[in-house]
């Protein structure tokens, strides 16, 4: 059985909707993004990623690592990305179909502190906490896909994602988003997944986890993020591009300007992914938030974040690409 959520933002007698844009508004945002990617470009720190962009038809400055992407290449990448994404679970009963404007909910991702469930003290999570929370999310019907929930504090940060993946494989049968931070970690976790699925071919048919890759706002793709994305694609792992801009801090204080740079970061990574392997499944993500100008903290629960996430979801629908956005 494949789980489907209710429709959102549509003229139906069910679901919820917040329609922020007309089709002309969305097209204007798209055109502004094309302008940024061609006239400003993005900085790409990885030599391997630069070579992919160069070979694909981009204008590349190999001294500054600034990559300028033509509109035709962006639109070709958008056309080649699958329009639906089946988030396969180890248990097929937990498959989730991400398509159109259907909605579902996941847990919050990788908290670095937690409230102890027994003493109620605020503390750093341990590996056992990661296991416990993973099992908790497995039991919750409302959590349709598992997002890595906690980061184990007692392990080496360089391999923490491998420990999180191990916990997922041992305790959850839903699909998962896991953010690998190094290509070698991606290879290691992919090999673990191949064993869990009964072989590499079985995993490639039904990948049970996806990579979450974060650009560095504004308009920078780090070596670790691009190299890990390339490795994920080679391993058959679907990917979500998940900018974490901060309006008023690392991006424009105006939400419209932040939306354009956010879109540029996502689309440039989409281009890279499709240059590595045309047709590779991708998800349009967002954890972009607003900065409190008095404290410099991220306002994750603000009304503006809800508006921005709704806007991102609408942009993804405009491109006919599955989306994943922050809920606050």
JSON list of C-alpha atoms in Angstrom, two decimals, residues 15 17 42 76-77 90 96 106 110 119 138 144 149 163 167 182 200 202 206 211 214 216 249 259 280 298 305 310 323:
[
{"chain": "A", "resi": 15, "resn": "UNK", "atom": "CA", "xyz": [-7.71, 19.99, 2.73]},
{"chain": "A", "resi": 17, "resn": "UNK", "atom": "CA", "xyz": [-4.96, 26.07, 1.25]},
{"chain": "A", "resi": 42, "resn": "UNK", "atom": "CA", "xyz": [26.82, 30.75, -7.82]},
{"chain": "A", "resi": 76, "resn": "UNK", "atom": "CA", "xyz": [16.18, 21.22, -19.24]},
{"chain": "A", "resi": 77, "resn": "UNK", "atom": "CA", "xyz": [17.06, 20.06, -15.71]},
{"chain": "A", "resi": 90, "resn": "UNK", "atom": "CA", "xyz": [11.67, -0.86, 4.12]},
{"chain": "A", "resi": 96, "resn": "UNK", "atom": "CA", "xyz": [4.72, 7.71, 0.87]},
{"chain": "A", "resi": 106, "resn": "UNK", "atom": "CA", "xyz": [7.56, 14.62, 9.27]},
{"chain": "A", "resi": 110, "resn": "UNK", "atom": "CA", "xyz": [18.56, 16.69, 14.13]},
{"chain": "A", "resi": 119, "resn": "UNK", "atom": "CA", "xyz": [14.17, 14.29, 34.64]},
{"chain": "A", "resi": 138, "resn": "UNK", "atom": "CA", "xyz": [8.26, 4.73, 13.70]},
{"chain": "A", "resi": 144, "resn": "UNK", "atom": "CA", "xyz": [4.82, 9.70, 7.18]},
{"chain": "A", "resi": 149, "resn": "UNK", "atom": "CA", "xyz": [15.66, 13.53, 14.79]},
{"chain": "A", "resi": 163, "resn": "UNK", "atom": "CA", "xyz": [25.58, 6.49, 13.59]},
{"chain": "A", "resi": 167, "resn": "UNK", "atom": "CA", "xyz": [19.94, 3.84, 14.24]},
{"chain": "A", "resi": 182, "resn": "UNK", "atom": "CA", "xyz": [31.10, 13.55, 3.45]},
{"chain": "A", "resi": 200, "resn": "UNK", "atom": "CA", "xyz": [22.37, -2.95, -4.39]},
{"chain": "A", "resi": 202, "resn": "UNK", "atom": "CA", "xyz": [17.05, -3.98, -4.73]},
{"chain": "A", "resi": 206, "resn": "UNK", "atom": "CA", "xyz": [13.35, 0.99, -3.90]},
{"chain": "A", "resi": 211, "resn": "UNK", "atom": "CA", "xyz": [20.20, 12.57, 1.05]},
{"chain": "A", "resi": 214, "resn": "UNK", "atom": "CA", "xyz": [22.21, 22.20, 2.22]},
{"chain": "A", "resi": 216, "resn": "UNK", "atom": "CA", "xyz": [25.40, 27.88, 1.98]},
{"chain": "A", "resi": 249, "resn": "UNK", "atom": "CA", "xyz": [21.18, 37.86, 7.84]},
{"chain": "A", "resi": 259, "resn": "UNK", "atom": "CA", "xyz": [12.73, 33.62, -2.27]},
{"chain": "A", "resi": 280, "resn": "UNK", "atom": "CA", "xyz": [17.61, 11.36, -10.95]},
{"chain": "A", "resi": 298, "resn": "UNK", "atom": "CA", "xyz": [16.48, 32.40, 13.74]},
{"chain": "A", "resi": 305, "resn": "UNK", "atom": "CA", "xyz": [8.41, 31.38, 8.12]},
{"chain": "A", "resi": 310, "resn": "UNK", "atom": "CA", "xyz": [3.95, 28.19, 1.68]},
{"chain": "A", "resi": 323, "resn": "UNK", "atom": "CA", "xyz": [8.61, 19.57, -2.14]}
]
